[in-house]
PDB file of C-alpha atoms in Angstrom:
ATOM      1  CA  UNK A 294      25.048 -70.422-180.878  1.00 47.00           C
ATOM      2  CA  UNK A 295      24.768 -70.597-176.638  1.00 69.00           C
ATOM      3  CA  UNK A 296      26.360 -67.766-175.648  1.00 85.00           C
ATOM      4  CA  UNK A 297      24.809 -64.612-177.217  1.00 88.00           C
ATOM      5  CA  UNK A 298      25.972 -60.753-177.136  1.00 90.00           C
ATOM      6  CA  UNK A 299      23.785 -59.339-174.776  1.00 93.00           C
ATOM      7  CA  UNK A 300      23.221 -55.856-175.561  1.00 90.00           C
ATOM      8  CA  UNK A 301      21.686 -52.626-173.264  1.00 92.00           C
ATOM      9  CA  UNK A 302      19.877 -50.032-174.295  1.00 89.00           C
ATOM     10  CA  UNK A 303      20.466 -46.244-173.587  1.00 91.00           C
ATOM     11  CA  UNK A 304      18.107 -42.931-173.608  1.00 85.00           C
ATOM     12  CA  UNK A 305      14.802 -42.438-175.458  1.00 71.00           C
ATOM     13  CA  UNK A 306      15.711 -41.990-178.803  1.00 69.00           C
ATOM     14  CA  UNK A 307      17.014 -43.533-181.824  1.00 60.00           C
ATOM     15  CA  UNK A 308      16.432 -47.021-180.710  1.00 61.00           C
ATOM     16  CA  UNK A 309      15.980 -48.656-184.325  1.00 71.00           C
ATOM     17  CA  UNK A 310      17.934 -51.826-183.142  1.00 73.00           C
ATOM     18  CA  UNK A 311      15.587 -52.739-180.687  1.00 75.00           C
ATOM     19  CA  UNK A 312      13.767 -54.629-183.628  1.00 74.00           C
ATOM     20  CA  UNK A 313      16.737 -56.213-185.082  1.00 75.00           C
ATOM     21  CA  UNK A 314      17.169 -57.984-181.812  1.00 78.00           C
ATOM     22  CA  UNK A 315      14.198 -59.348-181.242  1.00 77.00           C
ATOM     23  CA  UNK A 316      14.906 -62.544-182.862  1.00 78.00           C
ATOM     24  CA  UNK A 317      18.991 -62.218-183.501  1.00 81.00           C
ATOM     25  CA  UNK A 318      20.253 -65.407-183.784  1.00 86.00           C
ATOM     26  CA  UNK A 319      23.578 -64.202-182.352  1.00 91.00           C
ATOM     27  CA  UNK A 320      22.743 -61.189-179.693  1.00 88.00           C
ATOM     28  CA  UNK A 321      19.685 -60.298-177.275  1.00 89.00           C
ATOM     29  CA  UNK A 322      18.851 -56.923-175.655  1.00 89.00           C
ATOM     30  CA  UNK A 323      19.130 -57.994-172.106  1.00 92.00           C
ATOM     31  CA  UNK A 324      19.388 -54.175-170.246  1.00 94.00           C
ATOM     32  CA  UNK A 325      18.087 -50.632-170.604  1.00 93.00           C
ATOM     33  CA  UNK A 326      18.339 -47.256-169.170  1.00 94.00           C
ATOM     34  CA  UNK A 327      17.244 -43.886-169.727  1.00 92.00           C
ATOM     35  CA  UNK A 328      14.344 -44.913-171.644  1.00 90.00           C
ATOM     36  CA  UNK A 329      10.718 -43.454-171.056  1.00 88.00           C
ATOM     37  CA  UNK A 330       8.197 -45.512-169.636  1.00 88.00           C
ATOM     38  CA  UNK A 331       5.972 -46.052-172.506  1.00 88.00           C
ATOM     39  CA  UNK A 332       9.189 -47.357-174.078  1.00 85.00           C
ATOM     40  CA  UNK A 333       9.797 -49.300-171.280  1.00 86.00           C
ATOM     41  CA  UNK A 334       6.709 -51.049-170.811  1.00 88.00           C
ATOM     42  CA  UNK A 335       6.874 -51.660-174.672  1.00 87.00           C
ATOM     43  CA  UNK A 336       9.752 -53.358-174.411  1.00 85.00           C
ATOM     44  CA  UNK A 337       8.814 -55.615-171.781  1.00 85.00           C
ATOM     45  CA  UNK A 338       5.640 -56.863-173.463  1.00 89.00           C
ATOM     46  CA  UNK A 339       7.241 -57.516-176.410  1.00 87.00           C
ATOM     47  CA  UNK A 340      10.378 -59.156-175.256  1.00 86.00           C
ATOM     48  CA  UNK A 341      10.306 -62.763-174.438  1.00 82.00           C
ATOM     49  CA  UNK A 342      13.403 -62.790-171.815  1.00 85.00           C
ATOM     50  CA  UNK A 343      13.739 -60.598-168.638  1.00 89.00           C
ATOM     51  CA  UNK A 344      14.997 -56.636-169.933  1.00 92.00           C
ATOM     52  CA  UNK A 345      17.109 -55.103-166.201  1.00 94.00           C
ATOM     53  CA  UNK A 346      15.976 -52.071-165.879  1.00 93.00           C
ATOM     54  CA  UNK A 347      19.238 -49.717-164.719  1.00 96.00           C
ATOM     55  CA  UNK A 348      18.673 -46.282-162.783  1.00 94.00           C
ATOM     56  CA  UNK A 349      21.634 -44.828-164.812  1.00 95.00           C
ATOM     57  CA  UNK A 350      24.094 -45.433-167.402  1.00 95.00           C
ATOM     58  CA  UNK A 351      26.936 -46.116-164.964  1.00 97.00           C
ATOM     59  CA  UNK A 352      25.182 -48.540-163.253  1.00 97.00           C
ATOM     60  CA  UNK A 353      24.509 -50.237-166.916  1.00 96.00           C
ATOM     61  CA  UNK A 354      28.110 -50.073-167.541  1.00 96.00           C
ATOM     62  CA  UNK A 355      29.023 -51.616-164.454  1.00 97.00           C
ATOM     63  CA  UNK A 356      26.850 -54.980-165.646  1.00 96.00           C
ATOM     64  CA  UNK A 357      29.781 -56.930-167.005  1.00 96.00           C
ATOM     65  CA  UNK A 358      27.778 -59.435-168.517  1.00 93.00           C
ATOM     66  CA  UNK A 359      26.863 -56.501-171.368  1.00 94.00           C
TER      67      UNK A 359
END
């Protein structure tokens, strides 16, 4: 598939499906917000394409590739 669902993260908790899209065949976290830094910097380490980083959820929402 070319064009995956690109997904975005919100807050700090409850973020389970962070590890199912890791290696979707079909969708890709691409954005977060809200998140703590340790979270943060885990995700970026572990994530093979660039993760935006929002400064709130409206901005997030305002990402219309999401």
């Amino acid at each position: 598939m070319k064009n995956k669902i690109r997904a975005g993260l919100y807050g700090s908790n409850g973020h389970q499906i962070h590890s199912k899209l890791h290696s979707h065949s079909k969708a890709e976290l691409a954005a977060m917000c809200g998140v703590s830094e340790a979270f943060s910097e885990y995700i970026k380490e572990n994530f093979p394409q660039p993760i935006t980083v929002y400064g709130s959820l409206e901005e997030m929402l305002r990402d219309k590739s999401l």
